[in-house]
mmCIF file of C-alpha atoms and ligand atoms in Angstrom:
data_model
loop_
_atom_site.group_PDB
_atom_site.id
_atom_site.type_symbol
_atom_site.label_atom_id
_atom_site.label_comp_id
_atom_site.label_asym_id
_atom_site.label_seq_id
_atom_site.Cartn_x
_atom_site.Cartn_y
_atom_site.Cartn_z
ATOM 1 C CA MET B 1 -19.999 12.175 -1.093
ATOM 2 C CA LYS B 2 -21.042 8.798 -2.507
ATOM 3 C CA ILE B 3 -18.459 6.836 -4.479
ATOM 4 C CA ALA B 4 -19.290 3.826 -6.633
ATOM 5 C CA VAL B 5 -16.542 1.280 -7.300
ATOM 6 C CA LEU B 6 -17.289 -0.735 -10.427
ATOM 7 C CA GLY B 7 -15.088 -3.835 -10.577
ATOM 8 C CA THR B 8 -14.070 -5.378 -7.266
ATOM 9 C CA GLY B 9 -11.464 -7.850 -8.517
ATOM 10 C CA LEU B 10 -7.893 -8.189 -7.241
ATOM 11 C CA MET B 11 -7.305 -4.415 -7.255
ATOM 12 C CA GLY B 12 -10.832 -2.986 -7.048
ATOM 13 C CA ALA B 13 -11.627 -4.701 -3.739
ATOM 14 C CA PRO B 14 -8.703 -3.172 -1.783
ATOM 15 C CA LEU B 15 -9.434 0.224 -3.375
ATOM 16 C CA ALA B 16 -13.028 0.028 -2.119
ATOM 17 C CA MET B 17 -11.701 -0.934 1.337
ATOM 18 C CA ARG B 18 -9.418 2.123 1.328
ATOM 19 C CA LEU B 19 -12.394 4.374 0.571
ATOM 20 C CA LEU B 20 -14.394 2.771 3.375
ATOM 21 C CA SER B 21 -11.578 3.368 5.839
ATOM 22 C CA SER B 22 -11.425 7.015 4.670
ATOM 23 C CA ASP B 23 -15.102 7.264 5.732
ATOM 24 C CA TYR B 24 -16.606 7.699 2.274
ATOM 25 C CA GLU B 25 -20.022 6.258 1.532
ATOM 26 C CA VAL B 26 -19.165 3.441 -0.865
ATOM 27 C CA LEU B 27 -21.367 1.570 -3.335
ATOM 28 C CA VAL B 28 -19.899 -1.499 -5.014
ATOM 29 C CA TRP B 29 -20.833 -3.479 -8.090
ATOM 30 C CA ASN B 30 -19.119 -6.474 -9.656
ATOM 31 C CA ARG B 31 -20.200 -8.676 -12.582
ATOM 32 C CA THR B 32 -19.600 -11.673 -10.297
ATOM 33 C CA PRO B 33 -21.360 -10.374 -7.157
ATOM 34 C CA GLU B 34 -19.722 -12.896 -4.775
ATOM 35 C CA LYS B 35 -16.432 -11.002 -5.125
ATOM 36 C CA ALA B 36 -18.061 -7.786 -3.874
ATOM 37 C CA GLU B 37 -19.885 -9.390 -0.940
ATOM 38 C CA PRO B 38 -16.949 -9.265 1.551
ATOM 39 C CA LEU B 39 -16.966 -5.473 1.148
ATOM 40 C CA VAL B 40 -20.488 -5.296 2.553
ATOM 41 C CA ALA B 41 -19.124 -6.443 5.914
ATOM 42 C CA GLY B 42 -16.798 -3.421 5.744
ATOM 43 C CA GLY B 43 -19.769 -1.063 5.257
ATOM 44 C CA ALA B 44 -20.198 -0.931 1.465
ATOM 45 C CA GLU B 45 -23.600 -1.045 -0.199
ATOM 46 C CA LEU B 46 -23.808 -3.806 -2.810
ATOM 47 C CA CYS B 47 -25.669 -2.787 -5.974
ATOM 48 C CA GLU B 48 -27.374 -5.314 -8.228
ATOM 49 C CA THR B 49 -26.531 -3.443 -11.411
ATOM 50 C CA ALA B 50 -23.854 -1.000 -12.508
ATOM 51 C CA ALA B 51 -26.658 1.421 -13.482
ATOM 52 C CA GLN B 52 -27.957 1.465 -9.891
ATOM 53 C CA ALA B 53 -24.466 2.233 -8.580
ATOM 54 C CA VAL B 54 -23.859 5.020 -11.125
ATOM 55 C CA ALA B 55 -27.314 6.523 -10.521
ATOM 56 C CA ALA B 56 -26.726 6.749 -6.767
ATOM 57 C CA ALA B 57 -23.102 7.954 -6.794
ATOM 58 C CA ASP B 58 -21.388 11.333 -7.259
ATOM 59 C CA VAL B 59 -18.064 9.787 -8.290
ATOM 60 C CA ILE B 60 -17.513 6.505 -10.147
ATOM 61 C CA VAL B 61 -14.222 4.632 -9.725
ATOM 62 C CA LEU B 62 -13.578 2.094 -12.502
ATOM 63 C CA MET B 63 -11.217 -0.823 -11.826
ATOM 64 C CA LEU B 64 -12.152 -3.129 -14.710
ATOM 65 C CA SER B 65 -9.915 -5.386 -16.843
ATOM 66 C CA ASP B 66 -9.883 -3.486 -20.114
ATOM 67 C CA VAL B 67 -11.637 -0.953 -22.305
ATOM 68 C CA ARG B 68 -14.144 -3.497 -23.605
ATOM 69 C CA ALA B 69 -15.357 -4.166 -20.072
ATOM 70 C CA ILE B 70 -15.501 -0.418 -19.364
ATOM 71 C CA VAL B 71 -17.586 0.318 -22.465
ATOM 72 C CA GLU B 72 -19.960 -2.572 -21.703
ATOM 73 C CA VAL B 73 -20.442 -1.450 -18.105
ATOM 74 C CA LEU B 74 -20.427 2.352 -18.372
ATOM 75 C CA PHE B 75 -22.094 2.981 -21.717
ATOM 76 C CA SER B 76 -24.866 0.397 -21.705
ATOM 77 C CA ASP B 77 -28.253 1.977 -22.507
ATOM 78 C CA GLU B 78 -29.232 1.473 -18.884
ATOM 79 C CA THR B 79 -26.143 3.109 -17.352
ATOM 80 C CA ARG B 80 -25.103 5.961 -19.677
ATOM 81 C CA GLN B 81 -28.222 8.040 -18.885
ATOM 82 C CA TYR B 82 -27.008 8.498 -15.302
ATOM 83 C CA LEU B 83 -23.574 9.929 -16.189
ATOM 84 C CA GLN B 84 -24.857 13.533 -16.355
ATOM 85 C CA GLY B 85 -23.045 15.557 -13.662
ATOM 86 C CA LYS B 86 -20.959 12.584 -12.475
ATOM 87 C CA THR B 87 -17.173 12.307 -12.226
ATOM 88 C CA VAL B 88 -15.572 9.139 -13.587
ATOM 89 C CA ILE B 89 -12.113 8.082 -12.318
ATOM 90 C CA GLN B 90 -10.743 5.370 -14.628
ATOM 91 C CA MET B 91 -7.990 3.379 -12.873
ATOM 92 C CA GLY B 92 -7.454 0.260 -15.018
ATOM 93 C CA THR B 93 -4.567 -0.056 -17.474
ATOM 94 C CA ILE B 94 -5.741 0.947 -20.948
ATOM 95 C CA GLU B 95 -4.235 2.544 -24.057
ATOM 96 C CA PRO B 96 -4.000 6.369 -24.352
ATOM 97 C CA ASN B 97 -6.385 6.605 -27.341
ATOM 98 C CA GLU B 98 -8.859 4.312 -25.603
ATOM 99 C CA SER B 99 -8.798 6.645 -22.604
ATOM 100 C CA ARG B 100 -9.244 9.741 -24.812
ATOM 101 C CA ALA B 101 -12.291 8.094 -26.445
ATOM 102 C CA LEU B 102 -13.786 7.320 -23.004
ATOM 103 C CA ASN B 103 -13.200 10.933 -21.970
ATOM 104 C CA GLU B 104 -15.075 12.167 -25.050
ATOM 105 C CA GLU B 105 -18.002 9.831 -24.452
ATOM 106 C CA VAL B 106 -18.310 10.691 -20.741
ATOM 107 C CA GLU B 107 -18.235 14.410 -21.583
ATOM 108 C CA LYS B 108 -20.869 13.847 -24.280
ATOM 109 C CA GLN B 109 -23.098 12.389 -21.565
ATOM 110 C CA GLY B 110 -22.515 15.497 -19.406
ATOM 111 C CA GLY B 111 -19.991 13.919 -17.042
ATOM 112 C CA ARG B 112 -16.351 14.613 -16.134
ATOM 113 C CA TYR B 113 -13.485 12.181 -16.667
ATOM 114 C CA ILE B 114 -10.012 11.612 -15.327
ATOM 115 C CA GLU B 115 -7.663 8.658 -15.781
ATOM 116 C CA ALA B 116 -5.597 7.535 -12.797
ATOM 117 C CA PRO B 117 -3.826 4.248 -13.577
ATOM 118 C CA VAL B 118 -1.611 2.840 -10.858
ATOM 119 C CA LEU B 119 1.778 1.249 -10.337
ATOM 120 C CA GLY B 120 1.972 -1.245 -7.472
ATOM 121 C CA SER B 121 -0.127 -4.262 -6.700
ATOM 122 C CA ILE B 122 -2.439 -5.711 -4.046
ATOM 123 C CA PRO B 123 -0.136 -5.103 -1.021
ATOM 124 C CA GLU B 124 0.377 -1.452 -2.029
ATOM 125 C CA ALA B 125 -3.374 -1.056 -2.757
ATOM 126 C CA LYS B 126 -4.217 -2.374 0.725
ATOM 127 C CA LYS B 127 -1.796 0.067 2.379
ATOM 128 C CA GLY B 128 -2.733 3.075 0.218
ATOM 129 C CA GLU B 129 0.776 3.180 -1.235
ATOM 130 C CA LEU B 130 0.098 2.959 -4.954
ATOM 131 C CA LEU B 131 1.826 5.304 -7.409
ATOM 132 C CA LEU B 132 -0.908 7.172 -9.287
ATOM 133 C CA MET B 133 -0.285 8.656 -12.733
ATOM 134 C CA ALA B 134 -3.278 10.840 -13.558
ATOM 135 C CA GLY B 135 -4.255 12.390 -16.857
ATOM 136 C CA GLY B 136 -6.955 15.028 -17.160
ATOM 137 C CA ASP B 137 -7.903 18.636 -16.437
ATOM 138 C CA THR B 138 -6.243 20.256 -13.435
ATOM 139 C CA GLU B 139 -9.673 21.190 -12.088
ATOM 140 C CA VAL B 140 -11.023 17.619 -12.183
ATOM 141 C CA PHE B 141 -7.739 16.316 -10.737
ATOM 142 C CA THR B 142 -7.909 18.799 -7.858
ATOM 143 C CA GLN B 143 -11.530 17.867 -7.183
ATOM 144 C CA CYS B 144 -10.571 14.154 -7.099
ATOM 145 C CA LEU B 145 -7.367 14.594 -5.096
ATOM 146 C CA PRO B 146 -8.797 13.686 -1.644
ATOM 147 C CA ILE B 147 -10.155 10.436 -3.131
ATOM 148 C CA LEU B 148 -6.916 9.678 -5.006
ATOM 149 C CA ARG B 149 -4.933 10.256 -1.792
ATOM 150 C CA SER B 150 -6.822 7.308 -0.238
ATOM 151 C CA PHE B 151 -4.998 5.117 -2.778
ATOM 152 C CA GLY B 152 -1.518 6.672 -2.844
ATOM 153 C CA HIS B 153 0.374 9.362 -0.945
ATOM 154 C CA ASP B 154 1.358 11.602 -3.807
ATOM 155 C CA PRO B 155 -0.858 11.291 -6.905
ATOM 156 C CA MET B 156 0.827 12.896 -9.919
ATOM 157 C CA LEU B 157 -0.984 14.827 -12.653
ATOM 158 C CA VAL B 158 1.092 13.834 -15.682
ATOM 159 C CA GLY B 159 -0.778 15.951 -18.246
ATOM 160 C CA PRO B 160 -4.001 15.830 -20.268
ATOM 161 C CA VAL B 161 -6.065 12.633 -20.659
ATOM 162 C CA GLY B 162 -3.941 9.982 -22.386
ATOM 163 C CA GLN B 163 -0.628 10.952 -20.814
ATOM 164 C CA GLY B 164 -1.324 9.114 -17.542
ATOM 165 C CA ALA B 165 -2.207 6.034 -19.604
ATOM 166 C CA ALA B 166 0.994 6.422 -21.650
ATOM 167 C CA MET B 167 3.122 6.743 -18.501
ATOM 168 C CA LYS B 168 1.522 3.598 -17.058
ATOM 169 C CA LEU B 169 2.213 1.602 -20.247
ATOM 170 C CA ALA B 170 5.818 2.850 -20.204
ATOM 171 C CA MET B 171 6.153 1.419 -16.685
ATOM 172 C CA ASN B 172 4.558 -1.918 -17.546
ATOM 173 C CA GLN B 173 6.748 -2.321 -20.633
ATOM 174 C CA LEU B 174 9.638 -2.208 -18.142
ATOM 175 C CA ILE B 175 8.005 -4.936 -16.020
ATOM 176 C CA ALA B 176 7.908 -7.183 -19.092
ATOM 177 C CA SER B 177 11.412 -6.332 -20.335
ATOM 178 C CA LEU B 178 13.132 -6.502 -16.940
ATOM 179 C CA THR B 179 11.442 -9.768 -15.959
ATOM 180 C CA THR B 180 12.166 -11.583 -19.225
ATOM 181 C CA GLY B 181 15.732 -10.234 -19.293
ATOM 182 C CA PHE B 182 16.352 -11.437 -15.752
ATOM 183 C CA ALA B 183 14.725 -14.823 -16.440
ATOM 184 C CA LEU B 184 17.000 -15.400 -19.440
ATOM 185 C CA SER B 185 20.191 -14.549 -17.526
ATOM 186 C CA LEU B 186 19.096 -16.680 -14.573
ATOM 187 C CA GLY B 187 18.425 -19.541 -17.000
ATOM 188 C CA LEU B 188 21.931 -19.404 -18.488
ATOM 189 C CA VAL B 189 23.593 -19.131 -15.080
ATOM 190 C CA ARG B 190 21.743 -22.213 -13.806
ATOM 191 C CA ARG B 191 22.350 -24.235 -17.003
ATOM 192 C CA GLU B 192 26.092 -23.477 -16.761
ATOM 193 C CA GLY B 193 26.153 -24.547 -13.112
ATOM 194 C CA VAL B 194 27.136 -21.074 -11.867
ATOM 195 C CA SER B 195 26.039 -20.442 -8.265
ATOM 196 C CA VAL B 196 22.833 -18.394 -8.237
ATOM 197 C CA GLU B 197 24.042 -16.726 -5.057
ATOM 198 C CA SER B 198 27.230 -15.494 -6.762
ATOM 199 C CA PHE B 199 25.188 -14.315 -9.755
ATOM 200 C CA MET B 200 22.878 -12.332 -7.474
ATOM 201 C CA ASP B 201 25.844 -10.911 -5.495
ATOM 202 C CA VAL B 202 27.401 -9.490 -8.657
ATOM 203 C CA LEU B 203 24.036 -8.281 -9.955
ATOM 204 C CA ARG B 204 23.069 -6.576 -6.685
ATOM 205 C CA ASN B 205 26.382 -4.686 -6.650
ATOM 206 C CA SER B 206 26.054 -3.582 -10.256
ATOM 207 C CA ALA B 207 24.224 -0.709 -11.948
ATOM 208 C CA LEU B 208 22.053 -3.342 -13.675
ATOM 209 C CA TYR B 209 20.179 -4.353 -10.518
ATOM 210 C CA ALA B 210 16.436 -3.758 -10.121
ATOM 211 C CA PRO B 211 14.578 -4.682 -6.884
ATOM 212 C CA THR B 212 12.017 -6.632 -8.903
ATOM 213 C CA PHE B 213 14.736 -9.280 -9.551
ATOM 214 C CA ASP B 214 14.857 -10.228 -5.870
ATOM 215 C CA LYS B 215 11.061 -10.039 -5.619
ATOM 216 C CA LYS B 216 10.694 -12.696 -8.350
ATOM 217 C CA LEU B 217 13.837 -14.825 -7.774
ATOM 218 C CA ASP B 218 12.323 -17.179 -5.223
ATOM 219 C CA ARG B 219 9.236 -17.889 -7.360
ATOM 220 C CA MET B 220 11.467 -18.635 -10.364
ATOM 221 C CA LEU B 221 13.784 -20.943 -8.395
ATOM 222 C CA ARG B 222 10.829 -22.865 -6.930
ATOM 223 C CA ARG B 223 8.803 -22.627 -10.159
ATOM 224 C CA ASP B 224 5.873 -21.584 -7.972
ATOM 225 C CA PHE B 225 3.724 -19.010 -9.719
ATOM 226 C CA SER B 226 0.528 -19.567 -7.738
ATOM 227 C CA GLN B 227 -1.521 -16.856 -5.935
ATOM 228 C CA PRO B 228 -0.602 -14.020 -8.281
ATOM 229 C CA ASN B 229 -0.953 -10.342 -7.514
ATOM 230 C CA PHE B 230 -0.595 -9.596 -11.208
ATOM 231 C CA PRO B 231 -1.388 -12.449 -13.589
ATOM 232 C CA LEU B 232 0.498 -13.235 -16.795
ATOM 233 C CA LYS B 233 -2.591 -12.557 -18.945
ATOM 234 C CA HIS B 234 -2.673 -8.941 -17.728
ATOM 235 C CA LEU B 235 1.000 -8.398 -18.513
ATOM 236 C CA ASP B 236 0.325 -9.790 -22.007
ATOM 237 C CA LYS B 237 -2.619 -7.365 -22.319
ATOM 238 C CA ASP B 238 -0.395 -4.438 -21.286
ATOM 239 C CA VAL B 239 2.399 -5.391 -23.698
ATOM 240 C CA LYS B 240 -0.200 -5.495 -26.487
ATOM 241 C CA LEU B 241 -1.500 -2.064 -25.411
ATOM 242 C CA PHE B 242 2.051 -0.693 -25.413
ATOM 243 C CA LEU B 243 2.643 -2.107 -28.911
ATOM 244 C CA LYS B 244 -0.627 -0.560 -30.092
ATOM 245 C CA ALA B 245 0.250 2.864 -28.679
ATOM 246 C CA ALA B 246 3.907 2.755 -29.762
ATOM 247 C CA SER B 247 3.134 1.609 -33.313
ATOM 248 C CA GLN B 248 1.706 5.088 -33.963
ATOM 249 C CA HIS B 249 5.232 6.474 -33.528
ATOM 250 C CA PRO B 250 8.593 5.744 -35.172
ATOM 251 C CA LEU B 251 9.738 3.358 -32.410
ATOM 252 C CA GLY B 252 11.585 0.030 -32.782
ATOM 253 C CA LEU B 253 9.335 -2.699 -31.447
ATOM 254 C CA SER B 254 10.900 -6.004 -32.542
ATOM 255 C CA GLY B 255 12.377 -6.750 -29.070
ATOM 256 C CA LEU B 256 9.015 -6.246 -27.388
ATOM 257 C CA LYS B 257 7.268 -8.353 -30.041
ATOM 258 C CA GLY B 258 9.585 -11.226 -29.037
ATOM 259 C CA ILE B 259 8.514 -10.762 -25.414
ATOM 260 C CA GLU B 260 4.861 -10.726 -26.513
ATOM 261 C CA GLN B 261 5.425 -14.140 -28.140
ATOM 262 C CA LEU B 262 6.851 -15.526 -24.872
ATOM 263 C CA LEU B 263 3.809 -14.300 -22.937
ATOM 264 C CA GLU B 264 1.421 -15.706 -25.545
ATOM 265 C CA ARG B 265 3.157 -19.075 -25.314
ATOM 266 C CA GLY B 266 2.737 -18.978 -21.529
ATOM 267 C CA ILE B 267 -1.005 -18.369 -21.975
ATOM 268 C CA LEU B 268 -1.310 -21.223 -24.506
ATOM 269 C CA GLU B 269 0.422 -23.489 -21.999
ATOM 270 C CA GLY B 270 -2.153 -22.715 -19.299
ATOM 271 C CA MET B 271 -0.297 -20.030 -17.301
ATOM 272 C CA ALA B 272 -2.717 -17.133 -17.989
ATOM 273 C CA ASP B 273 -3.813 -16.840 -14.356
ATOM 274 C CA GLU B 274 -0.388 -17.492 -12.792
ATOM 275 C CA ASP B 275 1.986 -14.775 -11.593
ATOM 276 C CA TYR B 276 3.631 -13.076 -14.580
ATOM 277 C CA SER B 277 7.040 -14.361 -13.453
ATOM 278 C CA ALA B 278 5.816 -17.706 -14.886
ATOM 279 C CA VAL B 279 7.383 -16.413 -18.097
ATOM 280 C CA TYR B 280 10.553 -17.962 -16.598
ATOM 281 C CA ASP B 281 9.018 -21.385 -17.283
ATOM 282 C CA VAL B 282 8.623 -20.469 -20.943
ATOM 283 C CA ILE B 283 12.210 -19.175 -21.217
ATOM 284 C CA ASP B 284 13.916 -21.899 -19.160
ATOM 285 C CA ARG B 285 11.770 -24.975 -19.454
ATOM 286 C CA GLU B 286 12.050 -27.650 -16.764
ATOM 287 C CA THR B 287 13.647 -30.718 -18.359
HETATM 288 P P1 NAP S 1 -9.147 -8.763 -11.996
HETATM 289 O O1 NAP S 1 -9.017 -9.258 -10.613
HETATM 290 O O2 NAP S 1 -9.175 -9.742 -13.122
HETATM 291 O O3 NAP S 1 -10.445 -7.827 -12.065
HETATM 292 C C1 NAP S 1 -11.017 -7.438 -13.281
HETATM 293 C C2 NAP S 1 -12.370 -6.851 -13.026
HETATM 294 O O4 NAP S 1 -12.985 -6.530 -14.286
HETATM 295 C C3 NAP S 1 -13.317 -7.808 -12.297
HETATM 296 O O5 NAP S 1 -14.130 -7.051 -11.457
HETATM 297 C C4 NAP S 1 -14.112 -8.398 -13.460
HETATM 298 O O6 NAP S 1 -15.367 -8.910 -13.083
HETATM 299 C C5 NAP S 1 -14.285 -7.172 -14.321
HETATM 300 N N1 NAP S 1 -14.646 -7.477 -15.695
HETATM 301 C C6 NAP S 1 -13.900 -8.046 -16.664
HETATM 302 N N2 NAP S 1 -14.583 -8.136 -17.823
HETATM 303 C C7 NAP S 1 -15.801 -7.615 -17.572
HETATM 304 C C8 NAP S 1 -16.959 -7.392 -18.374
HETATM 305 N N3 NAP S 1 -16.986 -7.743 -19.663
HETATM 306 N N4 NAP S 1 -18.035 -6.834 -17.791
HETATM 307 C C9 NAP S 1 -18.009 -6.473 -16.494
HETATM 308 N N5 NAP S 1 -16.939 -6.633 -15.685
HETATM 309 C C10 NAP S 1 -15.848 -7.193 -16.224
HETATM 310 O O7 NAP S 1 -7.964 -7.747 -12.379
HETATM 311 P P2 NAP S 1 -7.200 -6.657 -11.511
HETATM 312 O O8 NAP S 1 -5.843 -7.181 -11.200
HETATM 313 O O9 NAP S 1 -8.059 -6.133 -10.418
HETATM 314 O O10 NAP S 1 -6.960 -5.558 -12.652
HETATM 315 C C11 NAP S 1 -7.883 -4.547 -12.985
HETATM 316 C C12 NAP S 1 -7.156 -3.524 -13.844
HETATM 317 O O11 NAP S 1 -6.075 -2.957 -13.092
HETATM 318 C C13 NAP S 1 -6.516 -4.104 -15.123
HETATM 319 O O12 NAP S 1 -6.592 -3.150 -16.152
HETATM 320 C C14 NAP S 1 -5.066 -4.343 -14.700
HETATM 321 O O13 NAP S 1 -4.181 -4.348 -15.815
HETATM 322 C C15 NAP S 1 -4.845 -3.153 -13.782
HETATM 323 N N6 NAP S 1 -3.786 -3.290 -12.771
HETATM 324 C C16 NAP S 1 -3.636 -4.455 -12.075
HETATM 325 C C17 NAP S 1 -2.611 -4.543 -11.134
HETATM 326 C C18 NAP S 1 -2.377 -5.807 -10.323
HETATM 327 O O14 NAP S 1 -1.320 -5.900 -9.681
HETATM 328 N N7 NAP S 1 -3.289 -6.754 -10.282
HETATM 329 C C19 NAP S 1 -1.774 -3.446 -10.880
HETATM 330 C C20 NAP S 1 -1.980 -2.278 -11.595
HETATM 331 C C21 NAP S 1 -2.992 -2.204 -12.533
HETATM 332 P P3 NAP S 1 -15.515 -10.447 -12.608
HETATM 333 O O15 NAP S 1 -15.058 -10.484 -11.191
HETATM 334 O O16 NAP S 1 -16.953 -10.745 -12.792
HETATM 335 O O17 NAP S 1 -14.628 -11.259 -13.529
#
């Protein structure tokens, strides 16, 4: 079976490596080809265009930034003609209705579609330990399961297309809320001269603790947000997607809109490509 990976950025590259180590024949394409070149050394075939990759593959794995990129790449006049009989696995973080629209379009072209967004970042992608939240038909999911198991031990079929995307946004809303909540408390503790160690001791022993606090504490204390696994601009994108999806329901969104403003300020101040924990710098500015 030939698998094309379209988008070999931070997450797409380790996914392609996982497929290579599972002995699949892998074709790769990236808008900026230099990022895909290291995969050739691992045995991947580098395609010059997305259309070439789609034409040659049985299964297409998409790990692109957002729905705009997906539409540009997958439904260009050159590429869409090759979707007949192909299976598309969409793994980026997009909004449920966006995913449903992609499903419709792929089916219109005679292909099959499943969404499989992931929780976890580059280290988990490299080890094949991502949490996969799939949405689609049971039959397509079952067909894709061996491939999905290269990325995570226990891929979950959440429900029909859209529900995997919704579950993923629910998780990423928690990343934004937990991180900004922690950053604000850490800021007050430091401003009041309370020992950070004592603060963390109480927090770790309480029901309020989340492991992500310890993962981000050191970066926040050192104000070092370089070499991100997950950049601030992507968290901002996901918060916006959550707001878009949630605004179709009677849900209170004012708290999350405040968080969106913090992330937007971080982007305006040049932190778009830093680790998302850089939101600490927006909340507790160095004086
Ligand atoms: P990334 O490193 O920025 O990669 C984005 C990819 O999309 C690159 O291959 C980029 O190509 C391509 N792209 C963007 N716009 C394009 C366009 N108009 N046409 C063609 N290609 C385009 O981001 P990433 O971290 O791998 O994230 C990919 C997706 O996974 C996002 O939806 C993100 O939210 C999600 N995700 C990320 C993480 C994480 O920890 N990083 C975890 C879970 C989910 P170029 O290289 O040419 O720019």
